[in-house]
PDB file of C-alpha atoms in Angstrom:
ATOM      1  CA  UNK A   1      81.694 121.336  87.213  1.00  0.00           C
ATOM      2  CA  UNK A   2      80.525 118.537  89.872  1.00  0.00           C
ATOM      3  CA  UNK A   3      84.036 117.682  90.935  1.00  0.00           C
ATOM      4  CA  UNK A   4      84.637 121.248  91.756  1.00  0.00           C
ATOM      5  CA  UNK A   5      81.525 121.495  94.023  1.00  0.00           C
ATOM      6  CA  UNK A   6      81.976 117.976  95.558  1.00  0.00           C
ATOM      7  CA  UNK A   7      85.530 118.549  96.518  1.00  0.00           C
ATOM      8  CA  UNK A   8      84.326 122.089  97.875  1.00  0.00           C
ATOM      9  CA  UNK A   9      81.436 120.828  99.747  1.00  0.00           C
ATOM     10  CA  UNK A  10      79.079 123.205 101.263  1.00  0.00           C
ATOM     11  CA  UNK A  11      80.800 125.825 103.112  1.00  0.00           C
ATOM     12  CA  UNK A  12      77.679 127.643 104.287  1.00  0.00           C
ATOM     13  CA  UNK A  13      76.470 125.382 107.181  1.00  0.00           C
ATOM     14  CA  UNK A  14      72.840 126.895 106.784  1.00  0.00           C
ATOM     15  CA  UNK A  15      72.709 125.819 103.462  1.00  0.00           C
ATOM     16  CA  UNK A  16      73.949 122.217 104.367  1.00  0.00           C
ATOM     17  CA  UNK A  17      71.136 121.866 106.723  1.00  0.00           C
ATOM     18  CA  UNK A  18      68.883 122.880 104.344  1.00  0.00           C
ATOM     19  CA  UNK A  19      70.271 120.358 101.427  1.00  0.00           C
ATOM     20  CA  UNK A  20      69.990 117.841 104.299  1.00  0.00           C
ATOM     21  CA  UNK A  21      66.005 118.715 104.907  1.00  0.00           C
ATOM     22  CA  UNK A  22      65.466 118.393 101.341  1.00  0.00           C
ATOM     23  CA  UNK A  23      67.453 114.825 100.990  1.00  0.00           C
ATOM     24  CA  UNK A  24      65.377 113.717 104.075  1.00  0.00           C
ATOM     25  CA  UNK A  25      61.940 114.628 102.496  1.00  0.00           C
ATOM     26  CA  UNK A  26      63.235 112.931  99.234  1.00  0.00           C
ATOM     27  CA  UNK A  27      64.266 109.897 101.236  1.00  0.00           C
ATOM     28  CA  UNK A  28      60.612 109.931 103.116  1.00  0.00           C
ATOM     29  CA  UNK A  29      59.006 110.046  99.617  1.00  0.00           C
ATOM     30  CA  UNK A  30      60.979 107.300  98.181  1.00  0.00           C
ATOM     31  CA  UNK A  31      59.861 105.237 101.162  1.00  0.00           C
ATOM     32  CA  UNK A  32      56.431 105.828 100.838  1.00  0.00           C
ATOM     33  CA  UNK A  33      56.783 104.974  97.002  1.00  0.00           C
ATOM     34  CA  UNK A  34      58.561 101.714  97.856  1.00  0.00           C
ATOM     35  CA  UNK A  35      55.964 100.624 100.640  1.00  0.00           C
ATOM     36  CA  UNK A  36      52.951 101.647  98.203  1.00  0.00           C
ATOM     37  CA  UNK A  37      54.845  99.625  95.267  1.00  0.00           C
ATOM     38  CA  UNK A  38      55.207  96.345  97.933  1.00  0.00           C
ATOM     39  CA  UNK A  39      51.556  96.722  98.582  1.00  0.00           C
ATOM     40  CA  UNK A  40      50.284  97.205  95.102  1.00  0.00           C
ATOM     41  CA  UNK A  41      52.471  94.327  93.961  1.00  0.00           C
ATOM     42  CA  UNK A  42      51.658  92.359  96.855  1.00  0.00           C
ATOM     43  CA  UNK A  43      50.079  89.408  95.254  1.00  0.00           C
ATOM     44  CA  UNK A  44      52.730  89.119  92.393  1.00  0.00           C
ATOM     45  CA  UNK A  45      55.491  89.389  94.748  1.00  0.00           C
ATOM     46  CA  UNK A  46      53.776  86.901  97.319  1.00  0.00           C
ATOM     47  CA  UNK A  47      53.432  84.259  94.514  1.00  0.00           C
ATOM     48  CA  UNK A  48      56.872  84.406  93.406  1.00  0.00           C
ATOM     49  CA  UNK A  49      58.993  83.978  96.429  1.00  0.00           C
ATOM     50  CA  UNK A  50      56.403  83.225  99.263  1.00  0.00           C
ATOM     51  CA  UNK A  51      56.215  86.695 100.323  1.00  0.00           C
ATOM     52  CA  UNK A  52      60.033  87.401 101.015  1.00  0.00           C
ATOM     53  CA  UNK A  53      60.304  90.184  98.487  1.00  0.00           C
ATOM     54  CA  UNK A  54      56.905  92.201  99.681  1.00  0.00           C
ATOM     55  CA  UNK A  55      58.594  91.984 103.383  1.00  0.00           C
ATOM     56  CA  UNK A  56      61.804  92.991 102.001  1.00  0.00           C
ATOM     57  CA  UNK A  57      60.363  96.112 100.313  1.00  0.00           C
ATOM     58  CA  UNK A  58      58.128  96.862 103.136  1.00  0.00           C
ATOM     59  CA  UNK A  59      61.028  96.862 105.493  1.00  0.00           C
ATOM     60  CA  UNK A  60      63.355  99.087 103.295  1.00  0.00           C
ATOM     61  CA  UNK A  61      60.415 101.414 102.814  1.00  0.00           C
ATOM     62  CA  UNK A  62      59.470 101.644 106.572  1.00  0.00           C
ATOM     63  CA  UNK A  63      63.394 101.985 107.361  1.00  0.00           C
ATOM     64  CA  UNK A  64      63.636 104.965 104.910  1.00  0.00           C
ATOM     65  CA  UNK A  65      60.391 106.554 105.958  1.00  0.00           C
ATOM     66  CA  UNK A  66      61.953 106.703 109.762  1.00  0.00           C
ATOM     67  CA  UNK A  67      65.182 107.851 108.840  1.00  0.00           C
ATOM     68  CA  UNK A  68      63.970 110.697 106.607  1.00  0.00           C
ATOM     69  CA  UNK A  69      61.646 111.843 109.497  1.00  0.00           C
ATOM     70  CA  UNK A  70      64.529 111.395 111.977  1.00  0.00           C
ATOM     71  CA  UNK A  71      66.748 113.281 109.615  1.00  0.00           C
ATOM     72  CA  UNK A  72      64.349 116.059 108.909  1.00  0.00           C
ATOM     73  CA  UNK A  73      63.599 116.704 112.636  1.00  0.00           C
ATOM     74  CA  UNK A  74      67.261 116.751 113.486  1.00  0.00           C
ATOM     75  CA  UNK A  75      68.040 119.428 111.187  1.00  0.00           C
ATOM     76  CA  UNK A  76      65.147 121.247 111.824  1.00  0.00           C
ATOM     77  CA  UNK A  77      66.008 121.341 115.365  1.00  0.00           C
ATOM     78  CA  UNK A  78      69.660 122.357 114.470  1.00  0.00           C
ATOM     79  CA  UNK A  79      68.259 125.306 112.225  1.00  0.00           C
ATOM     80  CA  UNK A  80      66.006 126.865 115.107  1.00  0.00           C
ATOM     81  CA  UNK A  81      68.513 126.674 117.791  1.00  0.00           C
ATOM     82  CA  UNK A  82      71.544 128.825 117.081  1.00  0.00           C
ATOM     83  CA  UNK A  83      73.570 127.485 120.079  1.00  0.00           C
ATOM     84  CA  UNK A  84      73.035 123.888 118.938  1.00  0.00           C
ATOM     85  CA  UNK A  85      73.757 124.940 115.519  1.00  0.00           C
ATOM     86  CA  UNK A  86      77.079 126.413 116.298  1.00  0.00           C
ATOM     87  CA  UNK A  87      78.304 123.399 118.253  1.00  0.00           C
ATOM     88  CA  UNK A  88      77.385 121.095 115.390  1.00  0.00           C
ATOM     89  CA  UNK A  89      79.074 123.257 112.826  1.00  0.00           C
ATOM     90  CA  UNK A  90      82.181 123.403 114.836  1.00  0.00           C
ATOM     91  CA  UNK A  91      82.197 119.570 115.213  1.00  0.00           C
ATOM     92  CA  UNK A  92      81.493 119.005 111.688  1.00  0.00           C
ATOM     93  CA  UNK A  93      83.992 121.382 110.177  1.00  0.00           C
ATOM     94  CA  UNK A  94      86.807 120.905 112.795  1.00  0.00           C
ATOM     95  CA  UNK A  95      89.690 119.834 110.825  1.00  0.00           C
ATOM     96  CA  UNK A  96      90.881 116.885 113.043  1.00  0.00           C
ATOM     97  CA  UNK A  97      87.276 115.437 112.855  1.00  0.00           C
ATOM     98  CA  UNK A  98      87.605 115.630 109.023  1.00  0.00           C
ATOM     99  CA  UNK A  99      90.977 114.034 108.857  1.00  0.00           C
ATOM    100  CA  UNK A 100      89.766 111.134 111.111  1.00  0.00           C
ATOM    101  CA  UNK A 101      86.612 110.840 109.059  1.00  0.00           C
ATOM    102  CA  UNK A 102      89.074 110.814 105.877  1.00  0.00           C
ATOM    103  CA  UNK A 103      91.269 108.159 107.541  1.00  0.00           C
ATOM    104  CA  UNK A 104      88.431 105.913 108.534  1.00  0.00           C
ATOM    105  CA  UNK A 105      86.931 106.081 104.976  1.00  0.00           C
ATOM    106  CA  UNK A 106      90.352 105.077 103.415  1.00  0.00           C
ATOM    107  CA  UNK A 107      90.982 102.313 105.898  1.00  0.00           C
ATOM    108  CA  UNK A 108      87.363 101.246 105.379  1.00  0.00           C
ATOM    109  CA  UNK A 109      88.075 101.461 101.596  1.00  0.00           C
ATOM    110  CA  UNK A 110      91.052  98.880 101.847  1.00  0.00           C
ATOM    111  CA  UNK A 111      89.435  96.663 104.182  1.00  0.00           C
ATOM    112  CA  UNK A 112      86.290  96.180 101.713  1.00  0.00           C
ATOM    113  CA  UNK A 113      88.582  95.796  98.918  1.00  0.00           C
ATOM    114  CA  UNK A 114      90.486  92.883 100.195  1.00  0.00           C
ATOM    115  CA  UNK A 115      87.158  91.489 101.967  1.00  0.00           C
ATOM    116  CA  UNK A 116      85.659  91.385  98.205  1.00  0.00           C
ATOM    117  CA  UNK A 117      88.914  90.156  96.919  1.00  0.00           C
ATOM    118  CA  UNK A 118      88.919  86.965  99.419  1.00  0.00           C
ATOM    119  CA  UNK A 119      85.093  86.647  98.961  1.00  0.00           C
ATOM    120  CA  UNK A 120      85.644  86.097  95.116  1.00  0.00           C
ATOM    121  CA  UNK A 121      88.386  83.416  95.768  1.00  0.00           C
ATOM    122  CA  UNK A 122      86.046  81.726  98.092  1.00  0.00           C
ATOM    123  CA  UNK A 123      82.800  82.054  96.260  1.00  0.00           C
ATOM    124  CA  UNK A 124      84.474  81.226  93.172  1.00  0.00           C
ATOM    125  CA  UNK A 125      84.335  77.292  94.347  1.00  0.00           C
ATOM    126  CA  UNK A 126      80.969  77.393  95.781  1.00  0.00           C
ATOM    127  CA  UNK A 127      78.848  79.861  93.846  1.00  0.00           C
ATOM    128  CA  UNK A 128      79.983  81.464  90.502  1.00  0.00           C
ATOM    129  CA  UNK A 129      77.012  83.623  90.184  1.00  0.00           C
ATOM    130  CA  UNK A 130      77.854  85.349  93.383  1.00  0.00           C
ATOM    131  CA  UNK A 131      81.467  85.392  92.164  1.00  0.00           C
ATOM    132  CA  UNK A 132      80.447  87.264  89.033  1.00  0.00           C
ATOM    133  CA  UNK A 133      78.513  89.719  90.987  1.00  0.00           C
ATOM    134  CA  UNK A 134      81.327  90.360  93.269  1.00  0.00           C
ATOM    135  CA  UNK A 135      83.720  90.677  90.534  1.00  0.00           C
ATOM    136  CA  UNK A 136      81.619  93.366  88.918  1.00  0.00           C
ATOM    137  CA  UNK A 137      81.425  95.188  92.189  1.00  0.00           C
ATOM    138  CA  UNK A 138      85.192  95.106  92.544  1.00  0.00           C
ATOM    139  CA  UNK A 139      85.959  96.176  89.072  1.00  0.00           C
ATOM    140  CA  UNK A 140      83.454  99.228  89.513  1.00  0.00           C
ATOM    141  CA  UNK A 141      84.853 100.157  92.739  1.00  0.00           C
ATOM    142  CA  UNK A 142      88.294 100.359  91.283  1.00  0.00           C
ATOM    143  CA  UNK A 143      87.223 102.356  88.272  1.00  0.00           C
ATOM    144  CA  UNK A 144      85.364 104.604  90.235  1.00  0.00           C
ATOM    145  CA  UNK A 145      88.602 105.305  92.302  1.00  0.00           C
ATOM    146  CA  UNK A 146      90.398 105.545  89.055  1.00  0.00           C
ATOM    147  CA  UNK A 147      87.949 108.241  87.705  1.00  0.00           C
ATOM    148  CA  UNK A 148      87.825 110.131  90.886  1.00  0.00           C
ATOM    149  CA  UNK A 149      91.568 110.320  91.420  1.00  0.00           C
ATOM    150  CA  UNK A 150      91.995 111.472  87.895  1.00  0.00           C
ATOM    151  CA  UNK A 151      89.416 114.106  88.476  1.00  0.00           C
ATOM    152  CA  UNK A 152      90.789 115.401  91.671  1.00  0.00           C
ATOM    153  CA  UNK A 153      94.357 115.278  90.259  1.00  0.00           C
ATOM    154  CA  UNK A 154      93.457 117.665  87.678  1.00  0.00           C
ATOM    155  CA  UNK A 155      91.268 119.725  90.051  1.00  0.00           C
ATOM    156  CA  UNK A 156      94.253 120.239  92.500  1.00  0.00           C
ATOM    157  CA  UNK A 157      96.733 121.240  89.670  1.00  0.00           C
TER     158      UNK A 157
ATOM    159  CA  UNK B   1     105.825 117.278 116.398  1.00  0.00           C
ATOM    160  CA  UNK B   2     106.110 119.091 119.738  1.00  0.00           C
ATOM    161  CA  UNK B   3     104.253 122.530 120.234  1.00  0.00           C
ATOM    162  CA  UNK B   4     104.301 125.242 122.737  1.00  0.00           C
ATOM    163  CA  UNK B   5     100.556 125.646 122.588  1.00  0.00           C
ATOM    164  CA  UNK B   6     100.184 124.166 126.045  1.00  0.00           C
ATOM    165  CA  UNK B   7     102.852 126.353 127.612  1.00  0.00           C
ATOM    166  CA  UNK B   8     101.227 129.659 126.004  1.00  0.00           C
ATOM    167  CA  UNK B   9      97.832 128.677 126.807  1.00  0.00           C
ATOM    168  CA  UNK B  10      98.726 128.331 130.424  1.00  0.00           C
ATOM    169  CA  UNK B  11     100.752 131.541 130.588  1.00  0.00           C
ATOM    170  CA  UNK B  12      97.772 133.450 129.073  1.00  0.00           C
ATOM    171  CA  UNK B  13      95.266 131.493 131.784  1.00  0.00           C
ATOM    172  CA  UNK B  14      93.384 130.076 128.871  1.00  0.00           C
ATOM    173  CA  UNK B  15      91.218 126.942 128.978  1.00  0.00           C
ATOM    174  CA  UNK B  16      91.456 124.533 126.314  1.00  0.00           C
ATOM    175  CA  UNK B  17      87.706 125.299 125.504  1.00  0.00           C
ATOM    176  CA  UNK B  18      88.532 128.960 125.224  1.00  0.00           C
ATOM    177  CA  UNK B  19      91.490 128.604 122.741  1.00  0.00           C
ATOM    178  CA  UNK B  20      89.413 126.291 120.946  1.00  0.00           C
ATOM    179  CA  UNK B  21      86.418 128.538 120.467  1.00  0.00           C
ATOM    180  CA  UNK B  22      89.006 131.390 119.435  1.00  0.00           C
ATOM    181  CA  UNK B  23      90.261 129.566 116.822  1.00  0.00           C
ATOM    182  CA  UNK B  24      87.342 127.633 115.524  1.00  0.00           C
ATOM    183  CA  UNK B  25      88.194 123.992 116.360  1.00  0.00           C
ATOM    184  CA  UNK B  26      87.001 121.564 119.242  1.00  0.00           C
ATOM    185  CA  UNK B  27      88.592 121.173 122.320  1.00  0.00           C
ATOM    186  CA  UNK B  28      89.804 117.692 121.405  1.00  0.00           C
ATOM    187  CA  UNK B  29      91.805 119.315 118.347  1.00  0.00           C
ATOM    188  CA  UNK B  30      93.531 121.433 121.066  1.00  0.00           C
ATOM    189  CA  UNK B  31      94.302 118.505 123.125  1.00  0.00           C
ATOM    190  CA  UNK B  32      95.532 116.382 120.243  1.00  0.00           C
ATOM    191  CA  UNK B  33      97.786 119.395 119.279  1.00  0.00           C
ATOM    192  CA  UNK B  34      99.335 119.719 122.744  1.00  0.00           C
ATOM    193  CA  UNK B  35      99.787 116.165 122.986  1.00  0.00           C
ATOM    194  CA  UNK B  36     101.657 116.067 119.627  1.00  0.00           C
ATOM    195  CA  UNK B  37      99.296 113.372 118.402  1.00  0.00           C
ATOM    196  CA  UNK B  38      97.672 115.498 115.405  1.00  0.00           C
ATOM    197  CA  UNK B  39      99.474 118.009 113.250  1.00  0.00           C
ATOM    198  CA  UNK B  40      97.852 121.321 112.726  1.00  0.00           C
ATOM    199  CA  UNK B  41      97.108 122.176 108.870  1.00  0.00           C
ATOM    200  CA  UNK B  42      98.762 125.565 107.734  1.00  0.00           C
ATOM    201  CA  UNK B  43      95.472 127.727 108.152  1.00  0.00           C
ATOM    202  CA  UNK B  44      94.842 126.344 111.923  1.00  0.00           C
ATOM    203  CA  UNK B  45      98.836 126.860 112.683  1.00  0.00           C
ATOM    204  CA  UNK B  46      98.474 130.453 111.278  1.00  0.00           C
ATOM    205  CA  UNK B  47      95.215 131.226 113.311  1.00  0.00           C
ATOM    206  CA  UNK B  48      97.145 129.950 116.573  1.00  0.00           C
ATOM    207  CA  UNK B  49     100.299 131.954 115.978  1.00  0.00           C
ATOM    208  CA  UNK B  50      98.077 134.767 115.046  1.00  0.00           C
ATOM    209  CA  UNK B  51      96.068 134.385 118.278  1.00  0.00           C
ATOM    210  CA  UNK B  52      99.021 134.286 120.383  1.00  0.00           C
ATOM    211  CA  UNK B  53     100.562 137.121 118.407  1.00  0.00           C
ATOM    212  CA  UNK B  54     103.615 134.916 117.377  1.00  0.00           C
ATOM    213  CA  UNK B  55     105.038 133.138 114.531  1.00  0.00           C
ATOM    214  CA  UNK B  56     104.279 129.799 113.282  1.00  0.00           C
ATOM    215  CA  UNK B  57     107.703 128.526 113.877  1.00  0.00           C
ATOM    216  CA  UNK B  58     107.525 130.026 117.227  1.00  0.00           C
ATOM    217  CA  UNK B  59     104.854 127.976 118.502  1.00  0.00           C
ATOM    218  CA  UNK B  60     105.394 124.467 116.509  1.00  0.00           C
ATOM    219  CA  UNK B  61     108.844 123.299 116.962  1.00  0.00           C
ATOM    220  CA  UNK B  62     109.625 121.690 113.600  1.00  0.00           C
ATOM    221  CA  UNK B  63     112.513 118.856 113.909  1.00  0.00           C
ATOM    222  CA  UNK B  64     114.209 117.003 110.859  1.00  0.00           C
ATOM    223  CA  UNK B  65     113.682 113.453 111.512  1.00  0.00           C
TER     224      UNK B  65
END
């Protein structure tokens, strides 16, 4: 089951590095796809909003290509250098680092939740459309937390 | 929580880095444990106890609050 895999994570560090390299390749390919789409749809996008969309997609695409290349190279270097790989493995699997990472995610989630809530209160007066989007984001977020909490509580029974 | 890690480490003439490598954590984790800022998990406490050939209770000094 997916929740079992997610809660366990990838224990084998070599496998984890290879998964990251595949992810980097996918990221790179999506980036190329986005750029090609922005170029092919160039005229249609330019007519719609004076080229803002085209610039947006070109920016997103190039960012993804750059991130994909960097991520691939970093992991490839780790795979080829046992010393660096061991150092990285130790850093990533260190229980204090994992604890800090989990705490950081937890605190950030609370800040995001309250941030979105206050944004809903403010935009409700100025931009109802934005409010509706934020309400959907907040509800989806809370629903997702409830589902994952339920699945994890069953997993750790 | 107080621990005897620093005392035992010095007694065995070990550096923080050496102990960290031996139990599979980073040096920062050993520093945090010695300062009582971080509470070790049961597997890590067990590894440290095994390393010094002692029991967990002899190294980690539990105090009821």
